[in-house]
XYZ file of C-alpha atoms in Angstrom:
517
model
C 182.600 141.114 139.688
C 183.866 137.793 139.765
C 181.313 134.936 140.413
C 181.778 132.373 143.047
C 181.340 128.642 142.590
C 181.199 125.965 144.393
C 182.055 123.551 141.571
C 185.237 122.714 139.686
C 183.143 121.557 136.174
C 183.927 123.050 132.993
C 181.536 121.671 130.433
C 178.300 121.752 131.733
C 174.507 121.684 130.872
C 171.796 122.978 132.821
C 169.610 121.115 135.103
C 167.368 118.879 132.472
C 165.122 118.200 135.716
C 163.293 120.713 137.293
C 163.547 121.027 141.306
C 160.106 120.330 141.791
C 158.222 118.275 139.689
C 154.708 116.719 140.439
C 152.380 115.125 138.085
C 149.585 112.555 138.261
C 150.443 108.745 137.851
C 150.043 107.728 134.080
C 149.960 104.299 131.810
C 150.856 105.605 128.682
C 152.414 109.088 127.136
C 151.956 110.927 123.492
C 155.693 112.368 124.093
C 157.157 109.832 121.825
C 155.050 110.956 118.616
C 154.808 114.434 119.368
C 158.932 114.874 119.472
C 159.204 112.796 116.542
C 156.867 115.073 114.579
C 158.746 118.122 115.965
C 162.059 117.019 115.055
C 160.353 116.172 111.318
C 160.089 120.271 111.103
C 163.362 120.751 112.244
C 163.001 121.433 116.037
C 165.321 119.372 117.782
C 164.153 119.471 121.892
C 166.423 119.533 124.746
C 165.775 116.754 127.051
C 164.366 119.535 130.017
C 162.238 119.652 126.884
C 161.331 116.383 126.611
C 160.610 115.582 130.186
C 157.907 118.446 130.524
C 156.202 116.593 127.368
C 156.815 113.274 128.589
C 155.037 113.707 131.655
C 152.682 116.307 130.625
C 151.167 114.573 128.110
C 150.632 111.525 129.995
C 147.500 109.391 129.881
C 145.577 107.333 131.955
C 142.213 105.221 130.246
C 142.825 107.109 127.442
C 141.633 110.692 128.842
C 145.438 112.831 129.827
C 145.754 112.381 133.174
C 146.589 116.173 133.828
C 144.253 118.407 132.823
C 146.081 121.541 133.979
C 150.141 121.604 133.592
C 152.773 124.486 134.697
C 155.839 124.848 133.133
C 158.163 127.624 135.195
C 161.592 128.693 133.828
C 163.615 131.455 133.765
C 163.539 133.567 130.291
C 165.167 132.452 127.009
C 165.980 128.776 128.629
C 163.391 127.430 125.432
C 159.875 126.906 126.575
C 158.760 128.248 123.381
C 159.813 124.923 122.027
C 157.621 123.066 124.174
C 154.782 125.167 122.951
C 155.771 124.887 119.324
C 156.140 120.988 119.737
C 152.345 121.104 121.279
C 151.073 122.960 118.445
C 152.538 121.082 115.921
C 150.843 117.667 117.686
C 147.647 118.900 118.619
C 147.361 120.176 115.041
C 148.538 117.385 112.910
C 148.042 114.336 114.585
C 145.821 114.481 117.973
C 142.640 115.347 115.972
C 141.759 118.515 117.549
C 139.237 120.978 116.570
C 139.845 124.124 118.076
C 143.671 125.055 119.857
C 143.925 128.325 121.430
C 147.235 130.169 122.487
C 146.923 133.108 124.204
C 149.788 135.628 125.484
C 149.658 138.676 127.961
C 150.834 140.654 124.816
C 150.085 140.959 121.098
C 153.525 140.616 120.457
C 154.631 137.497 122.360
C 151.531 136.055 120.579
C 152.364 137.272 116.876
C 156.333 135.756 117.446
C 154.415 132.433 118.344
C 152.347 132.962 115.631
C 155.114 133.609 113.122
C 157.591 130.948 115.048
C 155.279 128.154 114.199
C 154.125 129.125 110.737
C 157.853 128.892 109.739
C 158.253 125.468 111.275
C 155.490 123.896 109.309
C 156.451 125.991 106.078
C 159.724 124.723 106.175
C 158.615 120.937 106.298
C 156.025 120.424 102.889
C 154.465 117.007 104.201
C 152.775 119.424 106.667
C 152.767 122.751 104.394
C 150.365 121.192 102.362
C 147.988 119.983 105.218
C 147.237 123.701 106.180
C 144.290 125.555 104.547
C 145.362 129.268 105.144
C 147.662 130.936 107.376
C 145.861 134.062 108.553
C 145.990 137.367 110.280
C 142.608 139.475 110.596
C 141.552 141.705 113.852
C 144.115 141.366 115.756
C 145.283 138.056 115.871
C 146.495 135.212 113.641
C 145.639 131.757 112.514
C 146.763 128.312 111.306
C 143.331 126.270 109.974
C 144.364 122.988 108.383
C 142.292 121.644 105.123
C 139.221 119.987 105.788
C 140.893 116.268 104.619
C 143.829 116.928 107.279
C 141.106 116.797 110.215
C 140.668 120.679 109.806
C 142.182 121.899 113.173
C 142.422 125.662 113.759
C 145.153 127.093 116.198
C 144.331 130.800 117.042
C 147.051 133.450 118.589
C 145.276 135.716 120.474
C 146.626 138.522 123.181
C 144.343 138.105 126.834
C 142.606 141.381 127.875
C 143.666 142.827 131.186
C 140.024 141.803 132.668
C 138.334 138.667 130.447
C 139.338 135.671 129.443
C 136.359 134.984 127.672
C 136.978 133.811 123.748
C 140.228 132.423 125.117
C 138.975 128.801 125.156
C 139.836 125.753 123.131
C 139.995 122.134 122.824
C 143.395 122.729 124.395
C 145.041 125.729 125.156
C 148.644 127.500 126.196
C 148.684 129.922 128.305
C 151.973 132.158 127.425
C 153.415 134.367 130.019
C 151.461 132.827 132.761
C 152.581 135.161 135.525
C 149.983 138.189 134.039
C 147.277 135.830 134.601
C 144.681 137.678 136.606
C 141.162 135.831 138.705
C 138.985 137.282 136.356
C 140.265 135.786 133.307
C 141.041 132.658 135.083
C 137.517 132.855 136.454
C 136.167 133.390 132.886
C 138.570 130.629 131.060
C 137.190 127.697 133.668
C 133.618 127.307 132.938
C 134.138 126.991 129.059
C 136.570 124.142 128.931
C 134.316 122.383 131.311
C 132.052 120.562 128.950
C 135.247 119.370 126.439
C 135.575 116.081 126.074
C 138.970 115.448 126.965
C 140.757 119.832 127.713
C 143.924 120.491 128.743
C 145.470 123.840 129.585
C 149.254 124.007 129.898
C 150.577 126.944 131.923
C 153.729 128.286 130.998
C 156.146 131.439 132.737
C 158.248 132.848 135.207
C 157.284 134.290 138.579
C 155.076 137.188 138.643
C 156.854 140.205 139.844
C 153.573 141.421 141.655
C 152.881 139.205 145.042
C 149.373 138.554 144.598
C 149.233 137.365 141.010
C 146.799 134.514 140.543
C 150.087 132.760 139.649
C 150.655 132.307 143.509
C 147.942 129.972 143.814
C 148.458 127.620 140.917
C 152.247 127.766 142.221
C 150.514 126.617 145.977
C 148.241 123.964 144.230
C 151.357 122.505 142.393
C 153.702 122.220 144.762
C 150.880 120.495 147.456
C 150.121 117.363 144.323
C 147.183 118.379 143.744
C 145.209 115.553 141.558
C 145.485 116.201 137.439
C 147.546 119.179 137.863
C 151.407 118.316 136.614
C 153.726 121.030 137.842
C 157.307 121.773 137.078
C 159.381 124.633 138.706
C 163.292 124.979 137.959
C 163.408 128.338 139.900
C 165.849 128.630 143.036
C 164.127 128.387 146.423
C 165.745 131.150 147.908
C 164.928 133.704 151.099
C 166.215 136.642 149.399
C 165.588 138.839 153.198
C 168.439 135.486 154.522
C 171.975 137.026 154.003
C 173.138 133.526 153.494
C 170.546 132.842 150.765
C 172.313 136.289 148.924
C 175.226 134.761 149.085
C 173.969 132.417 146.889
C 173.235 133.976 143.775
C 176.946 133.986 142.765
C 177.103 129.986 143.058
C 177.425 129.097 139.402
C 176.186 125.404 140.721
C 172.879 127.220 141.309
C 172.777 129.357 137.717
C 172.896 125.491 136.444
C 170.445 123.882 138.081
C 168.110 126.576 137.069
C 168.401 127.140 133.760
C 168.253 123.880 131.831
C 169.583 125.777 128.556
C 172.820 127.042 129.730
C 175.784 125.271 128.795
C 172.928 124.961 125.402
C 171.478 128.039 124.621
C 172.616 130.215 127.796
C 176.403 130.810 127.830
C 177.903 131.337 131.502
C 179.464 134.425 130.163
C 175.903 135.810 129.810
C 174.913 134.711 132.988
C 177.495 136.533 135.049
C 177.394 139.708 132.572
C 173.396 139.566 134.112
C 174.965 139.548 137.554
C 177.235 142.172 137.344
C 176.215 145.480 139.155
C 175.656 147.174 135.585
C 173.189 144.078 134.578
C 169.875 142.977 135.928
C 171.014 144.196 139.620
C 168.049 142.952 141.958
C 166.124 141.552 139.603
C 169.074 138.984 138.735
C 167.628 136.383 141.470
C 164.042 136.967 140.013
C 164.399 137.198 136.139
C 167.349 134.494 136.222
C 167.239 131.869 138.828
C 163.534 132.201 138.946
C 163.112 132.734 142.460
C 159.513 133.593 143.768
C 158.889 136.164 146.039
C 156.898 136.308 149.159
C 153.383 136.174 147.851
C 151.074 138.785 149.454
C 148.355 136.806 151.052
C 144.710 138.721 151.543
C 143.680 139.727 154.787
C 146.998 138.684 156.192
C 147.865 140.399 159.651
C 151.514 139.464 159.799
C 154.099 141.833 157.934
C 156.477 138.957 156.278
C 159.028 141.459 155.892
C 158.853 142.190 159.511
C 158.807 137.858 159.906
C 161.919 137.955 158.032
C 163.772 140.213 160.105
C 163.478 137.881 163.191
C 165.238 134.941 161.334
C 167.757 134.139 164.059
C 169.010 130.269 163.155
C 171.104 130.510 166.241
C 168.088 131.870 168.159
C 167.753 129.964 171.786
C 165.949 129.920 174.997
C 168.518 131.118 178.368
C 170.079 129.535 180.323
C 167.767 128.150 182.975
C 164.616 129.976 181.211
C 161.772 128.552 182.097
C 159.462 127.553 178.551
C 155.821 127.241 177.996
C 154.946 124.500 175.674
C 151.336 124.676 173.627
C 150.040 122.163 171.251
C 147.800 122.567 167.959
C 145.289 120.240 166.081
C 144.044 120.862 162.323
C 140.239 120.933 161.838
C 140.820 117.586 160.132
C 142.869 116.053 162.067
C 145.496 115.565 159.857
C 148.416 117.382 161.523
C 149.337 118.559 165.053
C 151.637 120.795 166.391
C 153.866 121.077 169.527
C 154.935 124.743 170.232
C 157.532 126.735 172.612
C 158.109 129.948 174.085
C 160.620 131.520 176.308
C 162.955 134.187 176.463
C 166.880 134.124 175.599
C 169.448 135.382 177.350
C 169.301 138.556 176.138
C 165.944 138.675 176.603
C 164.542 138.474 173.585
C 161.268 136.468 172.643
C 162.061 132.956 171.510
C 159.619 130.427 169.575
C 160.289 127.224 168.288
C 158.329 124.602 166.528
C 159.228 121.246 168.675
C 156.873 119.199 166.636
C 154.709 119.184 164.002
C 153.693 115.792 162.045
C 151.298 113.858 160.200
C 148.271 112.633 161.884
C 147.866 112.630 165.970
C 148.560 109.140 167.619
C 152.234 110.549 168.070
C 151.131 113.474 170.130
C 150.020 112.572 173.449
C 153.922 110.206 174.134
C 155.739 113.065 172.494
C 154.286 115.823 175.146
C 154.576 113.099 177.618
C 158.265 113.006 176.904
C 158.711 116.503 176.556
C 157.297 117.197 179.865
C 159.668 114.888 181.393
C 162.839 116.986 179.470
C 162.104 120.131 179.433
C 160.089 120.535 182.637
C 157.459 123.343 181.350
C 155.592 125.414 183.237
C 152.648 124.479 181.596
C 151.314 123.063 178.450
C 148.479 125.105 176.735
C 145.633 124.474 174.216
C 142.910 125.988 172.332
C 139.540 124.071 173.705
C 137.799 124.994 170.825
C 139.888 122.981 168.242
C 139.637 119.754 169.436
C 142.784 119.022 171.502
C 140.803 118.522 174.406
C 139.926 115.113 172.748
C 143.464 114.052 174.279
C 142.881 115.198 177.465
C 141.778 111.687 178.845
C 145.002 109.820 177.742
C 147.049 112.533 179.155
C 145.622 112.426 182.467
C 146.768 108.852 182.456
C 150.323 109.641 182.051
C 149.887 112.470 184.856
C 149.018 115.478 182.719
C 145.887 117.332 184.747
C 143.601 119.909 183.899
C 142.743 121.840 186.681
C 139.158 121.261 186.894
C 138.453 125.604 187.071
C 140.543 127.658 185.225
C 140.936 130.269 188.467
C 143.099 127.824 190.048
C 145.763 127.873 187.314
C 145.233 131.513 187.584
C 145.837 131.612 191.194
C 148.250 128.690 191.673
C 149.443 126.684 188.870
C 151.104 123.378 189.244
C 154.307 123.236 187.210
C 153.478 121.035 183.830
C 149.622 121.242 183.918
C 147.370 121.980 181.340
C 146.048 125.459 180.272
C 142.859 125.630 178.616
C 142.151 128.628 176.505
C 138.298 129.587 176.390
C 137.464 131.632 174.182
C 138.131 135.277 175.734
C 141.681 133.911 176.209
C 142.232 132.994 172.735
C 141.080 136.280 171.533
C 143.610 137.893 174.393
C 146.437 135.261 173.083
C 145.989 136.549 169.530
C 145.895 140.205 170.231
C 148.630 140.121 172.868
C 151.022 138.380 169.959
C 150.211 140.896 167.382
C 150.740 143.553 169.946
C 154.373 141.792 170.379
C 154.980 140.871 166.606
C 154.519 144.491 165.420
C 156.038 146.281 168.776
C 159.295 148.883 168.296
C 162.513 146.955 168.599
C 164.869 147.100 171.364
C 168.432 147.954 171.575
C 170.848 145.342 172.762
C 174.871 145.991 172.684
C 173.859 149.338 170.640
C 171.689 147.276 167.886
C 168.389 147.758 167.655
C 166.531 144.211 167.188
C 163.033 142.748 166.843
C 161.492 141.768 170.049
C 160.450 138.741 168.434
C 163.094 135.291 167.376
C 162.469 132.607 165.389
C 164.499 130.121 163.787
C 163.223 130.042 160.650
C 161.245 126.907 160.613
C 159.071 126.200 157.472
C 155.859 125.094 158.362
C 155.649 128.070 161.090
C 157.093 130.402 158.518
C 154.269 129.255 156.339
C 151.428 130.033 158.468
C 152.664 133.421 160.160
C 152.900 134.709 156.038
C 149.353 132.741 155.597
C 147.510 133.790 158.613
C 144.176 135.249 158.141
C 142.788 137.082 160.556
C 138.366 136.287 161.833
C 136.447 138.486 163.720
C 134.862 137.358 166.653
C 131.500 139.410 168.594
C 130.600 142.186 167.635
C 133.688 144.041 170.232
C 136.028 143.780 166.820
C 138.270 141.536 168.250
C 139.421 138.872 166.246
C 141.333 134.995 166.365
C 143.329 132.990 163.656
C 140.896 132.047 161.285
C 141.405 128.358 160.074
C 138.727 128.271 157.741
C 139.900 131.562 156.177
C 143.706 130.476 156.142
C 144.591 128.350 152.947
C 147.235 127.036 154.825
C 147.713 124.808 157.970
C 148.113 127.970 160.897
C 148.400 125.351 163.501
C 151.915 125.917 164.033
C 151.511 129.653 164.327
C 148.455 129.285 167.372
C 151.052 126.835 169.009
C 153.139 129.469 169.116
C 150.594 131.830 169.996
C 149.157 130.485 172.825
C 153.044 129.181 174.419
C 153.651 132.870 174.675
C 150.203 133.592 176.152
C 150.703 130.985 178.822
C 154.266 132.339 179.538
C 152.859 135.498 179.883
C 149.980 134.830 182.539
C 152.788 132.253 184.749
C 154.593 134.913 184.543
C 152.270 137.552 185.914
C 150.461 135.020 188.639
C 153.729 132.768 189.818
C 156.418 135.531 189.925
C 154.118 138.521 190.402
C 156.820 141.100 188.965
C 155.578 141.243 185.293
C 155.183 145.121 183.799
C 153.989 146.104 180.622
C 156.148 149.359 181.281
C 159.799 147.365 181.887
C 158.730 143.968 179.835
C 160.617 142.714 176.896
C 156.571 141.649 175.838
């Protein structure tokens, strides 16, 4: 097969940037003298290379202002230089005592082992530093002499459960997508009384979708403080068609492999995406594209979430829509939801809003009451939102002061206030939808369900956790369960709840028997 591009280049170099890169603010960097030492043993760094080490090895009032760093590449693209060029620093001219690389498998482990050792032997100014090479039990050894500050580097392979013994001063962690909670759970506590540790993270994404990869991937890409993350992997919905199409865009084998054009030829690369190469694993092993991560206790199939991507997706002509809106715990974000059916009557939802902070929300649903003319506007009284209710009843937005008479005879555009009963009804009711048979329409059968494929929703329907609430084994969105913000997702929730009951009480004709719901 013939590859398509959407570029005219000839000679051409990966990306030397990743996609996403985040690391802590720093003053100064030790990148300077540990390439110069590298390149004095003969390994000459790419400048992808050099940027990881740059900021990586960044300091800030002289401790390294990340203490945790990821590295994520596809295979063969040279991160074992960035390890070597580590090594060869922390070794012979940071002054540590104890370095510890550690590998998923012996083997990975002995070729760093044996990678390094022929680095230094090859240079004699640091030859002669080192005390002994060694290899005893299982693992292998550089110890430097005692008047060369008498640093040891050990190669060791992780067991499947412990990561205990698999602690240093500083430490790489090879093949970081085997990582599993125990060992990282085991690793933690003894680096926590060094001085001055680092652990740098290095890999490509985990094939199975609830590797403990998934959450240093989550805490990387969100900033968090004195973690530095960098991810040259394709951001890609492999269940999109037009995402597929993308794998044969030699623009896109560029930007994610940093080596090619280097190290990678393009004739390698579209050998690997031939039908008789790495098939379905191409997007995966090559462009380093994660998949959906499993996420415990979720309730929400993603594969099922991915099948009612519909980017065209719209409410009908005329539809009437229920709007709902959403508050975090903290504050922080809110979220303006819709619901109503298309044309051919499937389910529509639709993130209108969702922003920073909450001063913008009571003038936005203003507005949107004024546009789109909703039946109603919902909330969930039990996560703050009725805080607002005062400044909307300025503008004209009322409560009705006992839920039966929205039940009985709802004003177009009021409020609807979910207790508690009604929340658990809104969140049963929407799994009862989400995971119902499809219907047929022009001879195709179709998820009920349309979305258009909006990221913060898509992000909390895959991150949802489910809470039980009483002892009837019903159960609500749990926020405090989620690690993600699920406020777009109970927008959504509670729109098509409101629909639902207008539905039933204005127009009096809804059946479960003949309903699209």
């Amino acid at each position: 097969m013939t590859p398509s591009t959407s570029s005219a280049l000839a000679a051409r170099r990966g990306a030397q940037t990743p996609r996403i890169a985040n690391y802590p603010p720093y003053t100064s960097s030790s990148a300077a003298e540990a390439i110069e030492l590298a390149e004095s043993a003969g390994l000459r760094l790419d400048d992808w290379q050099r940027y990881v080490l740059q900021h990586g090895l960044g300091e800030h009032r002289g401790r390294w202002a990340a203490t945790r760093v990821g590295c994520w590449v596809p295979r063969q693209n040279g991160k074992g230089g960035i390890i070597e060029a580590l090594e060869l620093f922390w070794l012979f001219l940071a002054g540590e005592r104890l370095i510890l690389h550690s590998a998923h498998e012996y083997k990975t482990a002995q070729e760093g082992f044996l990678r390094l050792k022929e680095l230094i032997e090859r240079c004699p100014d640091l030859d002669a530093k080192v005390d002994r090479y060694w290899q005893a039990n299982g693992e292998q050894g550089i110890s430097l002499t005692r008047k060369a500050g008498g640093a040891r580097l050990r190669f060791v392979a992780r067991s499947r459960t412990s990561g205990r013994g698999f602690s240093g001063d500083k430490n790489i962690l090879d093949e970081g997508q085997e990582l599993t909670e125990q060992q990282i759970a085991a690793l933690m506590p003894t680096i926590s009384a060094r001085p001055d540790p680092q652990i740098w993270f290095f890999g490509t994404p985990p094939e199975l979708p609830d590797a403990w990869a998934y959450r240093l991937k989550a805490d990387g890409e969100a900033g968090r403080p004195r973690l530095a993350w960098f991810d040259w992997g394709a951001d890609l919905d492999l269940d999109n068609p037009v995402d597929r199409l993308r794998l044969d865009d030699r623009d896109l084998w560029y930007a994610t492999n940093p080596a090619m054009g280097i190290r990678i030829l393009e004739a390698t690369v579209e050998d690997e995406r031939a039908e008789s190469g790495l098939g379905e694993k191409f997007a995966h092993e090559r462009l380093g594209v994660w998949l959906p991560a499993a996420v415990p206790g979720a309730v929400l199939d993603p594969a099922m979430w991915s099948k009612m991507l519909d980017r065209e997706s719209r409410r009908g002509d005329g539809e009437p829509v229920m709007l709902a809106f959403d508050v975090t715990p903290l504050r922080d974000h809110a979220t303006i939801g819709l619901y109503a059916l298309r044309d051919d009557g499937r389910e529509h939802m639709q993130l209108i809003d969702h922003r920073p902070g909450t001063d913008w929300l009571v003038p936005r649903l203003v507005e949107l009451r004024e546009v789109l003319d909703p039946i109603g506007i919902a909330y969930d009284q039990k996560n703050g939102a009725h805080t607002f209710l005062p400044d909307l009843r300025e503008h004209g937005i009322e409560r009705p002061q006992d839920r039966e008479e929205w039940d009985q005879d709802p004003k177009r555009g009021d409020l609807l206030e979910l207790d508690t009963a009604a929340a658990v009804d809104a969140v049963g009711q929407f799994i009862d939808g989400f995971r119902a048979p499809p219907i047929e329409i022009d001879g195709t059968a179709v998820p009920r369900m349309a979305h258009l494929g909006q990221e913060p929703l898509d992000v909390a329907v895959r991150g949802a956790v489910a809470r039980p609430i009483g002892d009837a084994g019903q159960i609500g969105w749990g926020r405090r369960a989620s690690e993600v913000d699920i406020g777009p997702l109970c927008a959504v929730t509670e729109a098509r709840y409101g629909y639902r009951l207008w539905v039933d009480v204005v127009l009096g004709d809804y059946d479960v028997a003949d309903s699209v719901f």
